[in-house]
């Protein structure tokens, strides 16, 4: 088995696409209309163009249980996904300059350094680096 697509629930696909590409630096891979308001919209890491795709899933706007789950994770301070980075501190510095709101500043957790930020689309995202 391989990971091909992972889903991140987003409240607004256009806003999410802008954040994930313009702020985080991902690249749009697929944008296929499904209904009038929903798309199969994926982004990939510019460092792994053929790697796993992140589906910017519009479920919270159309499926109430997804919205409840997303809100519960966010309110509990639990990230919905983790992205690995070479340097948490460097990404923290870069993203804070772009006005990204961090809920957890760079913190050492045993063999890893982590930080958590708000993706502006209803999720907390954790970045991590092995140290």
JSON list of C-alpha atoms in Angstrom, two decimals:
[
{"chain": "A", "resi": 1, "resn": "UNK", "atom": "CA", "xyz": [0.00, 0.00, 0.00]},
{"chain": "A", "resi": 2, "resn": "UNK", "atom": "CA", "xyz": [0.99, 3.59, -0.63]},
{"chain": "A", "resi": 3, "resn": "UNK", "atom": "CA", "xyz": [-0.49, 6.89, 0.46]},
{"chain": "A", "resi": 4, "resn": "UNK", "atom": "CA", "xyz": [-1.84, 8.60, -2.65]},
{"chain": "A", "resi": 5, "resn": "UNK", "atom": "CA", "xyz": [-4.31, 11.18, -1.31]},
{"chain": "A", "resi": 6, "resn": "UNK", "atom": "CA", "xyz": [-4.96, 12.55, 2.15]},
{"chain": "A", "resi": 7, "resn": "UNK", "atom": "CA", "xyz": [-7.93, 14.72, 2.86]},
{"chain": "A", "resi": 8, "resn": "UNK", "atom": "CA", "xyz": [-8.03, 17.98, 4.79]},
{"chain": "A", "resi": 9, "resn": "UNK", "atom": "CA", "xyz": [-11.53, 19.34, 5.45]},
{"chain": "A", "resi": 10, "resn": "UNK", "atom": "CA", "xyz": [-11.85, 22.98, 4.39]},
{"chain": "A", "resi": 11, "resn": "UNK", "atom": "CA", "xyz": [-14.73, 25.39, 4.71]},
{"chain": "A", "resi": 12, "resn": "UNK", "atom": "CA", "xyz": [-13.92, 27.25, 1.48]},
{"chain": "A", "resi": 13, "resn": "UNK", "atom": "CA", "xyz": [-11.92, 25.64, -1.33]},
{"chain": "A", "resi": 14, "resn": "UNK", "atom": "CA", "xyz": [-10.87, 28.92, -2.97]},
{"chain": "A", "resi": 15, "resn": "UNK", "atom": "CA", "xyz": [-9.57, 30.32, 0.32]},
{"chain": "A", "resi": 16, "resn": "UNK", "atom": "CA", "xyz": [-7.83, 27.03, 1.08]},
{"chain": "A", "resi": 17, "resn": "UNK", "atom": "CA", "xyz": [-6.18, 26.89, -2.34]},
{"chain": "A", "resi": 18, "resn": "UNK", "atom": "CA", "xyz": [-4.84, 30.40, -1.87]},
{"chain": "A", "resi": 19, "resn": "UNK", "atom": "CA", "xyz": [-3.47, 29.62, 1.61]},
{"chain": "A", "resi": 20, "resn": "UNK", "atom": "CA", "xyz": [-1.94, 26.26, 0.71]},
{"chain": "A", "resi": 21, "resn": "UNK", "atom": "CA", "xyz": [-0.29, 27.55, -2.47]},
{"chain": "A", "resi": 22, "resn": "UNK", "atom": "CA", "xyz": [0.56, 31.20, -1.78]},
{"chain": "A", "resi": 23, "resn": "UNK", "atom": "CA", "xyz": [1.43, 30.88, 1.92]},
{"chain": "A", "resi": 24, "resn": "UNK", "atom": "CA", "xyz": [2.55, 27.28, 2.43]},
{"chain": "A", "resi": 25, "resn": "UNK", "atom": "CA", "xyz": [4.08, 26.86, -1.03]},
{"chain": "A", "resi": 26, "resn": "UNK", "atom": "CA", "xyz": [2.22, 23.79, -2.27]},
{"chain": "A", "resi": 27, "resn": "UNK", "atom": "CA", "xyz": [1.44, 23.45, -5.98]},
{"chain": "A", "resi": 28, "resn": "UNK", "atom": "CA", "xyz": [-2.04, 22.84, -7.40]},
{"chain": "A", "resi": 29, "resn": "UNK", "atom": "CA", "xyz": [-2.16, 19.37, -8.97]},
{"chain": "A", "resi": 30, "resn": "UNK", "atom": "CA", "xyz": [-5.80, 18.68, -9.85]},
{"chain": "A", "resi": 31, "resn": "UNK", "atom": "CA", "xyz": [-8.86, 20.93, -10.06]},
{"chain": "A", "resi": 32, "resn": "UNK", "atom": "CA", "xyz": [-11.82, 18.96, -11.40]},
{"chain": "A", "resi": 33, "resn": "UNK", "atom": "CA", "xyz": [-15.38, 20.30, -11.05]},
{"chain": "A", "resi": 34, "resn": "UNK", "atom": "CA", "xyz": [-17.73, 17.84, -9.32]},
{"chain": "A", "resi": 35, "resn": "UNK", "atom": "CA", "xyz": [-20.81, 19.95, -8.68]},
{"chain": "A", "resi": 36, "resn": "UNK", "atom": "CA", "xyz": [-21.58, 23.63, -9.03]},
{"chain": "A", "resi": 37, "resn": "UNK", "atom": "CA", "xyz": [-19.82, 24.41, -5.71]},
{"chain": "A", "resi": 38, "resn": "UNK", "atom": "CA", "xyz": [-17.43, 21.50, -5.17]},
{"chain": "A", "resi": 39, "resn": "UNK", "atom": "CA", "xyz": [-14.23, 20.38, -6.87]},
{"chain": "A", "resi": 40, "resn": "UNK", "atom": "CA", "xyz": [-11.74, 17.56, -6.62]},
{"chain": "A", "resi": 41, "resn": "UNK", "atom": "CA", "xyz": [-8.98, 19.99, -5.67]},
{"chain": "A", "resi": 42, "resn": "UNK", "atom": "CA", "xyz": [-5.55, 18.68, -4.73]},
{"chain": "A", "resi": 43, "resn": "UNK", "atom": "CA", "xyz": [-2.18, 20.22, -3.99]},
{"chain": "A", "resi": 44, "resn": "UNK", "atom": "CA", "xyz": [1.26, 18.62, -3.71]},
{"chain": "A", "resi": 45, "resn": "UNK", "atom": "CA", "xyz": [4.54, 19.53, -2.14]},
{"chain": "A", "resi": 46, "resn": "UNK", "atom": "CA", "xyz": [6.86, 21.33, -4.54]},
{"chain": "A", "resi": 47, "resn": "UNK", "atom": "CA", "xyz": [9.52, 18.98, -3.13]},
{"chain": "A", "resi": 48, "resn": "UNK", "atom": "CA", "xyz": [7.50, 15.84, -4.06]},
{"chain": "A", "resi": 49, "resn": "UNK", "atom": "CA", "xyz": [5.57, 16.55, -7.23]},
{"chain": "A", "resi": 50, "resn": "UNK", "atom": "CA", "xyz": [4.70, 12.86, -7.59]},
{"chain": "A", "resi": 51, "resn": "UNK", "atom": "CA", "xyz": [4.19, 12.38, -3.85]},
{"chain": "A", "resi": 52, "resn": "UNK", "atom": "CA", "xyz": [0.95, 12.22, -1.88]},
{"chain": "A", "resi": 53, "resn": "UNK", "atom": "CA", "xyz": [-1.73, 14.71, -2.86]},
{"chain": "A", "resi": 54, "resn": "UNK", "atom": "CA", "xyz": [-3.56, 16.80, -0.29]},
{"chain": "A", "resi": 55, "resn": "UNK", "atom": "CA", "xyz": [-7.26, 16.93, -1.12]},
{"chain": "A", "resi": 56, "resn": "UNK", "atom": "CA", "xyz": [-8.83, 20.22, -0.02]},
{"chain": "A", "resi": 57, "resn": "UNK", "atom": "CA", "xyz": [-12.10, 18.51, 0.90]},
{"chain": "A", "resi": 58, "resn": "UNK", "atom": "CA", "xyz": [-15.23, 20.70, 1.01]},
{"chain": "A", "resi": 59, "resn": "UNK", "atom": "CA", "xyz": [-17.14, 18.26, 3.27]},
{"chain": "A", "resi": 60, "resn": "UNK", "atom": "CA", "xyz": [-17.65, 20.67, 6.22]},
{"chain": "A", "resi": 61, "resn": "UNK", "atom": "CA", "xyz": [-19.89, 22.94, 4.16]},
{"chain": "A", "resi": 62, "resn": "UNK", "atom": "CA", "xyz": [-22.07, 20.10, 2.83]},
{"chain": "A", "resi": 63, "resn": "UNK", "atom": "CA", "xyz": [-21.94, 17.40, 5.51]},
{"chain": "A", "resi": 64, "resn": "UNK", "atom": "CA", "xyz": [-22.75, 18.44, 9.07]},
{"chain": "A", "resi": 65, "resn": "UNK", "atom": "CA", "xyz": [-20.89, 15.54, 10.78]},
{"chain": "A", "resi": 66, "resn": "UNK", "atom": "CA", "xyz": [-17.68, 16.64, 9.00]},
{"chain": "A", "resi": 67, "resn": "UNK", "atom": "CA", "xyz": [-18.19, 20.19, 10.25]},
{"chain": "A", "resi": 68, "resn": "UNK", "atom": "CA", "xyz": [-18.77, 18.94, 13.82]},
{"chain": "A", "resi": 69, "resn": "UNK", "atom": "CA", "xyz": [-15.63, 16.78, 13.66]},
{"chain": "A", "resi": 70, "resn": "UNK", "atom": "CA", "xyz": [-13.53, 19.61, 12.23]},
{"chain": "A", "resi": 71, "resn": "UNK", "atom": "CA", "xyz": [-14.74, 22.05, 14.89]},
{"chain": "A", "resi": 72, "resn": "UNK", "atom": "CA", "xyz": [-14.17, 19.51, 17.69]},
{"chain": "A", "resi": 73, "resn": "UNK", "atom": "CA", "xyz": [-10.55, 18.93, 16.63]},
{"chain": "A", "resi": 74, "resn": "UNK", "atom": "CA", "xyz": [-9.90, 22.65, 16.29]},
{"chain": "A", "resi": 75, "resn": "UNK", "atom": "CA", "xyz": [-11.50, 23.54, 19.64]},
{"chain": "A", "resi": 76, "resn": "UNK", "atom": "CA", "xyz": [-9.50, 20.78, 21.37]},
{"chain": "A", "resi": 77, "resn": "UNK", "atom": "CA", "xyz": [-6.27, 22.14, 19.85]},
{"chain": "A", "resi": 78, "resn": "UNK", "atom": "CA", "xyz": [-5.64, 18.93, 17.91]},
{"chain": "A", "resi": 79, "resn": "UNK", "atom": "CA", "xyz": [-3.96, 19.24, 14.49]},
{"chain": "A", "resi": 80, "resn": "UNK", "atom": "CA", "xyz": [-5.71, 17.44, 11.65]},
{"chain": "A", "resi": 81, "resn": "UNK", "atom": "CA", "xyz": [-2.44, 16.66, 9.86]},
{"chain": "A", "resi": 82, "resn": "UNK", "atom": "CA", "xyz": [1.32, 16.96, 10.20]},
{"chain": "A", "resi": 83, "resn": "UNK", "atom": "CA", "xyz": [3.75, 18.16, 7.55]},
{"chain": "A", "resi": 84, "resn": "UNK", "atom": "CA", "xyz": [7.46, 17.45, 7.90]},
{"chain": "A", "resi": 85, "resn": "UNK", "atom": "CA", "xyz": [9.89, 20.33, 7.42]},
{"chain": "A", "resi": 86, "resn": "UNK", "atom": "CA", "xyz": [13.66, 20.58, 7.48]},
{"chain": "A", "resi": 87, "resn": "UNK", "atom": "CA", "xyz": [13.59, 23.30, 10.14]},
{"chain": "A", "resi": 88, "resn": "UNK", "atom": "CA", "xyz": [10.57, 24.11, 12.27]},
{"chain": "A", "resi": 89, "resn": "UNK", "atom": "CA", "xyz": [12.21, 27.35, 13.39]},
{"chain": "A", "resi": 90, "resn": "UNK", "atom": "CA", "xyz": [12.86, 28.49, 9.81]},
{"chain": "A", "resi": 91, "resn": "UNK", "atom": "CA", "xyz": [9.27, 27.69, 8.76]},
{"chain": "A", "resi": 92, "resn": "UNK", "atom": "CA", "xyz": [7.91, 29.38, 11.88]},
{"chain": "A", "resi": 93, "resn": "UNK", "atom": "CA", "xyz": [9.95, 32.51, 11.08]},
{"chain": "A", "resi": 94, "resn": "UNK", "atom": "CA", "xyz": [8.87, 32.48, 7.41]},
{"chain": "A", "resi": 95, "resn": "UNK", "atom": "CA", "xyz": [5.20, 31.90, 8.16]},
{"chain": "A", "resi": 96, "resn": "UNK", "atom": "CA", "xyz": [4.94, 34.44, 11.00]},
{"chain": "A", "resi": 97, "resn": "UNK", "atom": "CA", "xyz": [6.26, 37.06, 8.56]},
{"chain": "A", "resi": 98, "resn": "UNK", "atom": "CA", "xyz": [3.28, 36.12, 6.37]},
{"chain": "A", "resi": 99, "resn": "UNK", "atom": "CA", "xyz": [0.93, 36.65, 9.35]},
{"chain": "A", "resi": 100, "resn": "UNK", "atom": "CA", "xyz": [0.20, 32.97, 9.95]},
{"chain": "A", "resi": 101, "resn": "UNK", "atom": "CA", "xyz": [-1.26, 32.48, 13.43]},
{"chain": "A", "resi": 102, "resn": "UNK", "atom": "CA", "xyz": [0.58, 29.87, 15.50]},
{"chain": "A", "resi": 103, "resn": "UNK", "atom": "CA", "xyz": [-1.15, 28.23, 18.45]},
{"chain": "A", "resi": 104, "resn": "UNK", "atom": "CA", "xyz": [2.03, 26.38, 19.46]},
{"chain": "A", "resi": 105, "resn": "UNK", "atom": "CA", "xyz": [5.40, 28.04, 18.97]},
{"chain": "A", "resi": 106, "resn": "UNK", "atom": "CA", "xyz": [8.42, 25.86, 18.12]},
{"chain": "A", "resi": 107, "resn": "UNK", "atom": "CA", "xyz": [8.66, 23.31, 20.92]},
{"chain": "A", "resi": 108, "resn": "UNK", "atom": "CA", "xyz": [10.98, 20.37, 21.49]},
{"chain": "A", "resi": 109, "resn": "UNK", "atom": "CA", "xyz": [9.08, 17.13, 22.17]},
{"chain": "A", "resi": 110, "resn": "UNK", "atom": "CA", "xyz": [11.67, 14.44, 22.77]},
{"chain": "A", "resi": 111, "resn": "UNK", "atom": "CA", "xyz": [13.22, 13.56, 19.41]},
{"chain": "A", "resi": 112, "resn": "UNK", "atom": "CA", "xyz": [11.14, 16.07, 17.46]},
{"chain": "A", "resi": 113, "resn": "UNK", "atom": "CA", "xyz": [10.52, 19.80, 17.29]},
{"chain": "A", "resi": 114, "resn": "UNK", "atom": "CA", "xyz": [6.97, 20.84, 16.46]},
{"chain": "A", "resi": 115, "resn": "UNK", "atom": "CA", "xyz": [4.83, 23.94, 15.95]},
{"chain": "A", "resi": 116, "resn": "UNK", "atom": "CA", "xyz": [1.11, 24.26, 15.24]},
{"chain": "A", "resi": 117, "resn": "UNK", "atom": "CA", "xyz": [-0.68, 26.91, 13.16]},
{"chain": "A", "resi": 118, "resn": "UNK", "atom": "CA", "xyz": [-4.18, 27.84, 12.01]},
{"chain": "A", "resi": 119, "resn": "UNK", "atom": "CA", "xyz": [-4.69, 27.24, 8.27]},
{"chain": "A", "resi": 120, "resn": "UNK", "atom": "CA", "xyz": [-7.55, 29.83, 8.17]},
{"chain": "A", "resi": 121, "resn": "UNK", "atom": "CA", "xyz": [-9.82, 27.10, 6.78]},
{"chain": "A", "resi": 122, "resn": "UNK", "atom": "CA", "xyz": [-10.97, 25.52, 10.06]},
{"chain": "A", "resi": 123, "resn": "UNK", "atom": "CA", "xyz": [-7.91, 23.40, 10.85]},
{"chain": "A", "resi": 124, "resn": "UNK", "atom": "CA", "xyz": [-4.80, 23.31, 12.95]},
{"chain": "A", "resi": 125, "resn": "UNK", "atom": "CA", "xyz": [-1.74, 22.03, 11.12]},
{"chain": "A", "resi": 126, "resn": "UNK", "atom": "CA", "xyz": [1.36, 20.70, 12.84]},
{"chain": "A", "resi": 127, "resn": "UNK", "atom": "CA", "xyz": [4.82, 21.01, 11.35]},
{"chain": "A", "resi": 128, "resn": "UNK", "atom": "CA", "xyz": [7.56, 18.73, 12.65]},
{"chain": "A", "resi": 129, "resn": "UNK", "atom": "CA", "xyz": [11.24, 18.03, 12.34]},
{"chain": "A", "resi": 130, "resn": "UNK", "atom": "CA", "xyz": [13.28, 15.18, 13.77]},
{"chain": "A", "resi": 131, "resn": "UNK", "atom": "CA", "xyz": [16.11, 16.47, 15.95]}
]
